CSV table of C-alpha atoms in Angstrom, one decimal:
chain,number,residue,atom,x,y,z
A,1,UNK,CA,-0.2,0.1,0.0
A,2,UNK,CA,1.1,3.4,-0.3
A,3,UNK,CA,3.1,5.0,2.5
A,4,UNK,CA,2.2,7.7,4.2
A,5,UNK,CA,5.0,10.8,4.5
A,6,UNK,CA,4.9,12.2,8.2
A,7,UNK,CA,6.8,15.9,8.8
A,8,UNK,CA,8.4,15.3,12.3
A,9,UNK,CA,10.8,18.3,12.8
A,10,UNK,CA,11.6,21.4,11.3
A,11,UNK,CA,15.3,23.2,12.3
A,12,UNK,CA,14.6,26.2,14.3
A,13,UNK,CA,17.6,27.5,12.3
A,14,UNK,CA,16.9,27.0,8.7
A,15,UNK,CA,14.2,25.2,6.6
A,16,UNK,CA,15.7,21.5,7.0
A,17,UNK,CA,12.9,19.0,7.5
A,18,UNK,CA,13.2,15.7,9.9
A,19,UNK,CA,10.5,13.2,8.4
A,20,UNK,CA,9.7,9.6,7.6
A,21,UNK,CA,7.5,6.9,6.3
A,22,UNK,CA,6.7,3.6,7.3
A,23,UNK,CA,7.4,1.0,4.5
A,24,UNK,CA,6.5,-3.0,4.8
A,25,UNK,CA,7.1,-3.1,8.1
A,26,UNK,CA,10.2,-0.9,8.1
A,27,UNK,CA,10.9,2.6,9.4
A,28,UNK,CA,12.7,5.3,6.8
A,29,UNK,CA,13.8,8.9,7.5
A,30,UNK,CA,14.3,11.4,5.6
A,31,UNK,CA,16.5,13.7,4.1
A,32,UNK,CA,17.6,10.9,2.0
A,33,UNK,CA,19.8,10.4,-1.0
A,34,UNK,CA,18.5,7.6,-3.5
A,35,UNK,CA,21.3,5.5,-5.5
A,36,UNK,CA,19.9,5.1,-9.1
A,37,UNK,CA,19.4,1.6,-10.3
A,38,UNK,CA,19.0,3.1,-14.0
A,39,UNK,CA,18.4,-0.7,-15.9
A,40,UNK,CA,17.5,-2.4,-12.6
A,41,UNK,CA,20.6,-2.6,-10.9
A,42,UNK,CA,22.5,0.2,-9.1
A,43,UNK,CA,26.0,-0.2,-11.2
A,44,UNK,CA,28.3,-2.7,-10.0
A,45,UNK,CA,26.5,-3.3,-6.7
A,46,UNK,CA,24.1,-5.8,-5.4
A,47,UNK,CA,21.0,-5.4,-3.1
A,48,UNK,CA,22.3,-7.0,-0.7
A,49,UNK,CA,25.1,-4.2,-0.7
A,50,UNK,CA,22.7,-1.8,-0.9
A,51,UNK,CA,20.5,-2.9,2.0
A,52,UNK,CA,24.1,-3.2,4.3
A,53,UNK,CA,25.1,0.5,3.9
A,54,UNK,CA,20.8,1.5,5.4
A,55,UNK,CA,19.9,2.7,1.5
A,56,UNK,CA,16.2,3.5,1.1
A,57,UNK,CA,14.1,4.3,-1.7
A,58,UNK,CA,16.5,2.9,-4.9
A,59,UNK,CA,15.3,5.2,-8.7
A,60,UNK,CA,14.8,3.1,-11.8
A,61,UNK,CA,14.3,4.6,-15.3
A,62,UNK,CA,11.5,4.1,-17.4
A,63,UNK,CA,12.8,5.0,-20.5
A,64,UNK,CA,15.7,2.3,-20.1
A,65,UNK,CA,13.2,-0.4,-18.8
A,66,UNK,CA,10.1,0.3,-21.6
A,67,UNK,CA,13.3,-0.7,-24.5
A,68,UNK,CA,14.8,-3.4,-22.3
A,69,UNK,CA,13.5,-5.6,-21.3
A,70,UNK,CA,10.1,-4.3,-21.8
A,71,UNK,CA,7.3,-3.4,-19.0
A,72,UNK,CA,5.3,-6.6,-19.5
A,73,UNK,CA,8.3,-8.6,-18.9
A,74,UNK,CA,9.0,-6.9,-15.6
A,75,UNK,CA,5.4,-6.9,-14.5
A,76,UNK,CA,5.2,-10.8,-15.4
A,77,UNK,CA,7.8,-11.2,-13.3
A,78,UNK,CA,6.0,-9.6,-10.3
A,79,UNK,CA,7.1,-6.1,-10.7
A,80,UNK,CA,10.8,-4.7,-10.0
A,81,UNK,CA,11.0,-5.4,-6.1
A,82,UNK,CA,10.9,-9.1,-7.5
A,83,UNK,CA,12.7,-8.6,-10.6
A,84,UNK,CA,15.2,-7.1,-9.2
A,85,UNK,CA,15.1,-8.4,-5.8
A,86,UNK,CA,14.9,-5.5,-3.4
A,87,UNK,CA,12.5,-4.8,-1.0
A,88,UNK,CA,12.9,-1.5,0.2
A,89,UNK,CA,10.9,0.9,-1.6
A,90,UNK,CA,11.4,2.1,-5.9
A,91,UNK,CA,10.6,5.0,-7.7
A,92,UNK,CA,10.7,5.4,-11.1
A,93,UNK,CA,11.1,8.2,-13.3
A,94,UNK,CA,9.1,9.3,-15.9
A,95,UNK,CA,11.6,9.0,-19.3
A,96,UNK,CA,11.2,12.4,-19.7
A,97,UNK,CA,14.7,13.6,-19.5
A,98,UNK,CA,16.2,10.8,-21.4
A,99,UNK,CA,13.6,11.3,-24.4
A,100,UNK,CA,13.9,14.8,-24.5
A,101,UNK,CA,17.8,14.7,-24.8
A,102,UNK,CA,17.3,12.1,-27.8
A,103,UNK,CA,14.4,14.4,-29.7
A,104,UNK,CA,15.9,16.4,-32.3
A,105,UNK,CA,13.9,19.0,-33.6
A,106,UNK,CA,12.5,20.3,-30.4
A,107,UNK,CA,10.0,22.1,-32.0
A,108,UNK,CA,9.0,18.9,-34.7
A,109,UNK,CA,9.5,16.6,-32.5
A,110,UNK,CA,7.8,17.7,-29.0
A,111,UNK,CA,4.3,18.2,-29.8
A,112,UNK,CA,1.1,18.7,-27.1
A,113,UNK,CA,0.8,14.4,-27.8
A,114,UNK,CA,4.1,14.0,-26.8
A,115,UNK,CA,8.1,13.6,-27.9
A,116,UNK,CA,9.0,11.4,-31.0
A,117,UNK,CA,12.3,10.5,-30.7
A,118,UNK,CA,14.8,7.3,-32.2
A,119,UNK,CA,15.3,4.8,-29.7
A,120,UNK,CA,19.3,5.0,-28.6
A,121,UNK,CA,19.3,0.7,-28.7
A,122,UNK,CA,18.0,0.4,-32.5
A,123,UNK,CA,17.4,3.6,-34.1
A,124,UNK,CA,13.8,3.0,-34.0
A,125,UNK,CA,11.2,5.7,-33.8
A,126,UNK,CA,9.3,6.0,-31.0
A,127,UNK,CA,6.5,7.9,-29.5
A,128,UNK,CA,6.1,8.7,-25.1
A,129,UNK,CA,3.5,10.3,-24.0
A,130,UNK,CA,2.2,11.4,-20.6
A,131,UNK,CA,0.0,8.4,-20.7
A,132,UNK,CA,2.2,5.7,-22.1
A,133,UNK,CA,4.7,6.9,-19.5
A,134,UNK,CA,2.1,6.7,-16.2
A,135,UNK,CA,0.9,3.4,-18.0
A,136,UNK,CA,4.6,1.6,-18.2
A,137,UNK,CA,5.5,2.5,-14.1
A,138,UNK,CA,1.9,0.8,-14.0
A,139,UNK,CA,2.7,-2.2,-14.8
A,140,UNK,CA,7.0,-1.5,-13.9
A,141,UNK,CA,5.0,-1.5,-9.7
A,142,UNK,CA,7.1,1.0,-8.3
A,143,UNK,CA,6.0,2.9,-5.1
A,144,UNK,CA,6.5,6.1,-6.5
A,145,UNK,CA,5.9,7.1,-10.1
A,146,UNK,CA,6.7,10.5,-11.9
A,147,UNK,CA,4.8,12.7,-13.8
A,148,UNK,CA,5.9,13.1,-17.4
A,149,UNK,CA,7.0,16.6,-17.9
A,150,UNK,CA,9.1,18.8,-20.2
A,151,UNK,CA,12.7,19.1,-20.0
A,152,UNK,CA,13.6,22.3,-21.3
A,153,UNK,CA,17.2,23.6,-21.9
A,154,UNK,CA,18.9,25.4,-19.2
A,155,UNK,CA,19.3,28.3,-21.0
A,156,UNK,CA,15.8,28.7,-22.9
A,157,UNK,CA,13.9,32.0,-22.9
A,158,UNK,CA,11.1,32.8,-21.1
A,159,UNK,CA,8.7,32.7,-23.3
A,160,UNK,CA,9.9,29.2,-24.3
A,161,UNK,CA,10.0,28.4,-20.4
A,162,UNK,CA,6.4,29.9,-19.8
A,163,UNK,CA,4.5,27.8,-22.6
A,164,UNK,CA,6.9,24.6,-21.4
A,165,UNK,CA,5.3,24.8,-18.0
A,166,UNK,CA,1.8,25.2,-19.2
A,167,UNK,CA,2.4,22.3,-21.7
A,168,UNK,CA,4.0,20.1,-18.4
A,169,UNK,CA,0.8,21.4,-16.4
A,170,UNK,CA,-1.7,19.7,-19.2
A,171,UNK,CA,0.5,16.8,-19.2
A,172,UNK,CA,0.9,16.7,-15.2
A,173,UNK,CA,-3.4,16.3,-15.7
A,174,UNK,CA,-3.3,13.5,-18.2
A,175,UNK,CA,-0.9,11.3,-16.8
A,176,UNK,CA,-3.0,11.8,-13.7
A,177,UNK,CA,-6.1,10.7,-14.9
A,178,UNK,CA,-4.3,7.6,-16.8
A,179,UNK,CA,-3.0,6.3,-13.2
A,180,UNK,CA,-4.6,3.2,-12.2
A,181,UNK,CA,-2.4,1.6,-10.1
A,182,UNK,CA,-4.0,2.2,-6.4
A,183,UNK,CA,-0.6,1.0,-4.5
A,184,UNK,CA,1.8,3.8,-6.2
A,185,UNK,CA,2.4,7.0,-5.5
A,186,UNK,CA,2.6,9.8,-7.9
A,187,UNK,CA,4.4,13.0,-7.7
A,188,UNK,CA,4.0,16.2,-9.6
A,189,UNK,CA,6.9,18.2,-11.2
A,190,UNK,CA,7.3,21.9,-10.6
A,191,UNK,CA,9.4,23.6,-13.3
A,192,UNK,CA,10.2,27.2,-14.4
A,193,UNK,CA,13.8,27.5,-15.1
A,194,UNK,CA,15.4,30.2,-12.3
A,195,UNK,CA,12.1,32.8,-13.1
A,196,UNK,CA,10.7,33.0,-9.9
A,197,UNK,CA,7.1,33.9,-11.1
A,198,UNK,CA,7.0,30.7,-13.6
A,199,UNK,CA,8.2,28.7,-10.5
A,200,UNK,CA,5.2,30.3,-8.1
A,201,UNK,CA,2.9,29.3,-11.2
A,202,UNK,CA,3.8,25.8,-11.6
A,203,UNK,CA,4.0,25.1,-8.1
A,204,UNK,CA,0.8,26.5,-7.4
A,205,UNK,CA,-1.2,25.1,-10.4
A,206,UNK,CA,0.7,21.5,-9.7
A,207,UNK,CA,-0.4,21.8,-6.3
A,208,UNK,CA,-3.5,22.2,-7.4
A,209,UNK,CA,-3.7,18.3,-9.1
A,210,UNK,CA,-3.1,17.0,-5.8
A,211,UNK,CA,-0.6,14.4,-5.9
A,212,UNK,CA,0.8,12.4,-3.4
A,213,UNK,CA,4.0,14.2,-4.0
A,214,UNK,CA,6.1,16.8,-5.2
A,215,UNK,CA,9.4,17.4,-7.1
A,216,UNK,CA,11.3,20.4,-8.4
A,217,UNK,CA,12.2,19.9,-11.9
A,218,UNK,CA,15.1,21.3,-14.2
A,219,UNK,CA,17.6,22.0,-12.0
A,220,UNK,CA,20.3,19.2,-12.7
A,221,UNK,CA,21.4,20.6,-16.3
A,222,UNK,CA,25.0,20.8,-17.6
A,223,UNK,CA,25.2,24.5,-18.6
A,224,UNK,CA,22.8,25.7,-14.9
A,225,UNK,CA,25.2,27.7,-12.6
A,226,UNK,CA,24.5,26.2,-8.5
A,227,UNK,CA,23.2,30.0,-7.5
A,228,UNK,CA,20.2,29.3,-10.6
A,229,UNK,CA,19.8,25.4,-8.9
A,230,UNK,CA,19.4,26.9,-5.3
A,231,UNK,CA,17.2,30.2,-6.7
A,232,UNK,CA,14.6,27.4,-8.5
A,233,UNK,CA,14.3,25.7,-5.2
A,234,UNK,CA,13.8,28.4,-3.0
A,235,UNK,CA,11.3,29.7,-5.7
A,236,UNK,CA,9.7,26.2,-5.5
A,237,UNK,CA,9.3,25.2,-1.6
A,238,UNK,CA,7.2,28.0,-0.5
A,239,UNK,CA,4.1,26.9,-2.4
A,240,UNK,CA,4.6,23.1,-1.5
A,241,UNK,CA,2.8,21.3,1.0
A,242,UNK,CA,4.4,20.7,4.5
A,243,UNK,CA,2.8,17.4,4.6
A,244,UNK,CA,3.9,15.8,1.5
A,245,UNK,CA,7.8,14.2,0.3
A,246,UNK,CA,9.7,17.1,-1.2
A,247,UNK,CA,12.1,15.7,-4.3
A,248,UNK,CA,14.8,18.0,-6.0
A,249,UNK,CA,15.8,15.5,-9.1
A,250,UNK,CA,19.2,14.7,-10.4
A,251,UNK,CA,21.4,15.9,-7.8
A,252,UNK,CA,24.4,14.7,-5.8
A,253,UNK,CA,27.0,16.5,-5.1
A,254,UNK,CA,27.1,16.7,-1.3
A,255,UNK,CA,27.3,20.2,-1.1
A,256,UNK,CA,24.0,20.7,-3.1
A,257,UNK,CA,22.5,17.7,-0.7
A,258,UNK,CA,23.5,19.7,2.2
A,259,UNK,CA,22.1,22.9,0.8
A,260,UNK,CA,18.8,21.6,-0.5
A,261,UNK,CA,18.3,20.0,3.0
A,262,UNK,CA,18.7,23.9,4.3
A,263,UNK,CA,16.2,25.0,1.8
A,264,UNK,CA,13.5,22.2,2.9
A,265,UNK,CA,14.3,19.2,0.0
A,266,UNK,CA,13.3,15.6,1.4
A,267,UNK,CA,14.5,13.2,-1.3
A,268,UNK,CA,17.5,13.2,-4.4
A,269,UNK,CA,19.0,11.3,-6.6
A,270,UNK,CA,21.8,11.3,-9.3
A,271,UNK,CA,24.3,8.6,-10.9
A,272,UNK,CA,27.2,10.2,-10.2
A,273,UNK,CA,28.2,8.3,-7.2
A,274,UNK,CA,28.7,5.7,-9.3
A,275,UNK,CA,29.6,7.3,-12.3
A,276,UNK,CA,32.7,9.2,-10.7
A,277,UNK,CA,33.7,5.6,-9.2
A,278,UNK,CA,34.1,4.5,-12.9
A,279,UNK,CA,36.6,7.3,-13.6
A,280,UNK,CA,38.3,6.9,-10.5
A,281,UNK,CA,36.9,9.8,-8.1
A,282,UNK,CA,36.2,9.3,-4.5
A,283,UNK,CA,34.3,11.8,-2.4
A,284,UNK,CA,35.7,12.6,1.1
A,285,UNK,CA,35.5,14.7,4.0
A,286,UNK,CA,37.7,17.0,2.5
A,287,UNK,CA,36.3,17.3,-1.2
A,288,UNK,CA,36.5,15.1,-4.1
A,289,UNK,CA,39.9,12.8,-4.8
A,290,UNK,CA,41.2,11.3,-8.2
A,291,UNK,CA,42.6,8.3,-7.4
A,292,UNK,CA,44.6,8.1,-10.9
A,293,UNK,CA,46.8,10.8,-9.8
A,294,UNK,CA,50.0,9.6,-9.4
A,295,UNK,CA,50.2,11.1,-5.5
A,296,UNK,CA,48.3,7.8,-4.3
A,297,UNK,CA,50.3,5.0,-6.0
A,298,UNK,CA,51.6,4.0,-2.5
A,299,UNK,CA,49.3,5.7,-0.2
A,300,UNK,CA,48.0,2.8,2.1
A,301,UNK,CA,45.5,4.5,4.2
A,302,UNK,CA,41.9,4.5,3.5
A,303,UNK,CA,39.8,6.6,1.0
A,304,UNK,CA,38.7,8.4,3.9
A,305,UNK,CA,39.7,7.9,7.7
A,306,UNK,CA,36.1,9.0,8.5
A,307,UNK,CA,34.1,6.4,6.8
A,308,UNK,CA,33.4,2.8,7.9
A,309,UNK,CA,32.2,1.7,4.9
A,310,UNK,CA,33.5,-1.6,3.3
A,311,UNK,CA,36.1,-0.6,0.9
A,312,UNK,CA,37.6,1.6,3.7
A,313,UNK,CA,37.6,-1.0,6.3
A,314,UNK,CA,39.4,-3.0,3.9
A,315,UNK,CA,41.3,-1.6,1.2
A,316,UNK,CA,43.7,1.1,0.6
A,317,UNK,CA,44.2,4.0,-1.8
A,318,UNK,CA,46.9,2.6,-3.7
A,319,UNK,CA,45.3,-0.8,-4.0
A,320,UNK,CA,42.0,0.7,-5.8
A,321,UNK,CA,44.4,2.8,-7.5
A,322,UNK,CA,45.7,0.0,-9.2
A,323,UNK,CA,42.4,-1.5,-10.2
A,324,UNK,CA,41.2,1.6,-11.6
A,325,UNK,CA,44.7,2.3,-13.6
A,326,UNK,CA,44.3,-1.5,-14.6
A,327,UNK,CA,40.8,-1.1,-15.6
A,328,UNK,CA,40.0,-3.6,-13.2
A,329,UNK,CA,36.0,-3.4,-12.4
A,330,UNK,CA,36.7,-4.8,-8.6
A,331,UNK,CA,38.0,-1.1,-8.2
A,332,UNK,CA,34.9,0.8,-9.3
A,333,UNK,CA,32.5,-1.7,-7.3
A,334,UNK,CA,34.6,-0.4,-4.6
A,335,UNK,CA,34.4,3.3,-5.3
A,336,UNK,CA,30.5,3.1,-5.9
A,337,UNK,CA,30.2,1.1,-2.7
A,338,UNK,CA,32.4,4.6,-0.9
A,339,UNK,CA,31.0,7.2,-2.7
A,340,UNK,CA,27.1,5.6,-2.2
A,341,UNK,CA,27.7,4.8,1.4
A,342,UNK,CA,29.6,8.4,1.9
A,343,UNK,CA,26.3,10.3,0.8
A,344,UNK,CA,24.1,8.0,2.9
A,345,UNK,CA,26.0,8.6,6.1
A,346,UNK,CA,26.0,12.3,4.6
A,347,UNK,CA,22.4,11.6,4.9
A,348,UNK,CA,22.4,10.7,8.5
A,349,UNK,CA,24.7,13.4,9.6
A,350,UNK,CA,22.1,16.1,8.4
A,351,UNK,CA,19.1,14.2,10.2
A,352,UNK,CA,20.9,14.3,13.7
A,353,UNK,CA,22.1,18.4,12.8
A,354,UNK,CA,18.4,18.8,12.1
A,355,UNK,CA,17.1,17.0,15.4
A,356,UNK,CA,19.6,19.2,17.5
A,357,UNK,CA,18.8,22.2,15.5
């Protein structure tokens, strides 16, 4: 059944929120970082390893699972939980971000009906609509489904963004009307770039549609500054209900998680922990490091002295650097374990900080 979010406390000094929800007899606390399992797997890691890190919600990608293996296969397996053997909560995105990046001619390929694009697998021409996105997510059986929204370019002009926000609202209503899974929560998405009036309008109108939770989209574009990202959050948060989850989409840098929590966000996701790991990068208390650097060749200390993850307890920077340079997948596994664990622990520390004001 749908889980119910409970707001437990708001920090006296910031807008940071401490909350929780119960799922299958277990209490999950927010703020929370959600590892990304794009193709029903968090790259290089097992569900058992995620649980050992005390993971909560895991995100899966609607677009990729639609193309391969197909939502009917996942449904036949009993849904995503059984298919990927993860008994914690699962969120599926709408596929919007992927199809908008694949749509070539924005004016021609993005219509009121949906988005036309070519599959990255075989080049086949496809159409994804708000209704189809929701129908796919219904079959995938995730606990949280996302509305299908337009993902405009970060530097789009005001008139384009205004039209985009209005289309996203129409699509949100169509998706809500198509939603048929009574055990699945459906979230609305607030857009509007870094424009205060558009963010306010988008938030207010999306809330009128009465979703189970709300997300702030359009903040993970490659060409958007941190100032614009934080402004978009500040312009959106005041108009979102206090008794429902708030989700900042696609954000995973430690400083951005902290800034998002301070502004009142509850859940976050990003592919960065595993993507960075595959390129030899690791989060540490003092910043991000690149283990490919020669300075770590004979460094026989853990990645981070303050971390108690499996990688830090058992292996040194020198060994992990050797694995990465030698292109051994165990190196990417160890750094993925560390990076995801680091962000989960960071959120635990933030929850403690909120509880103590």
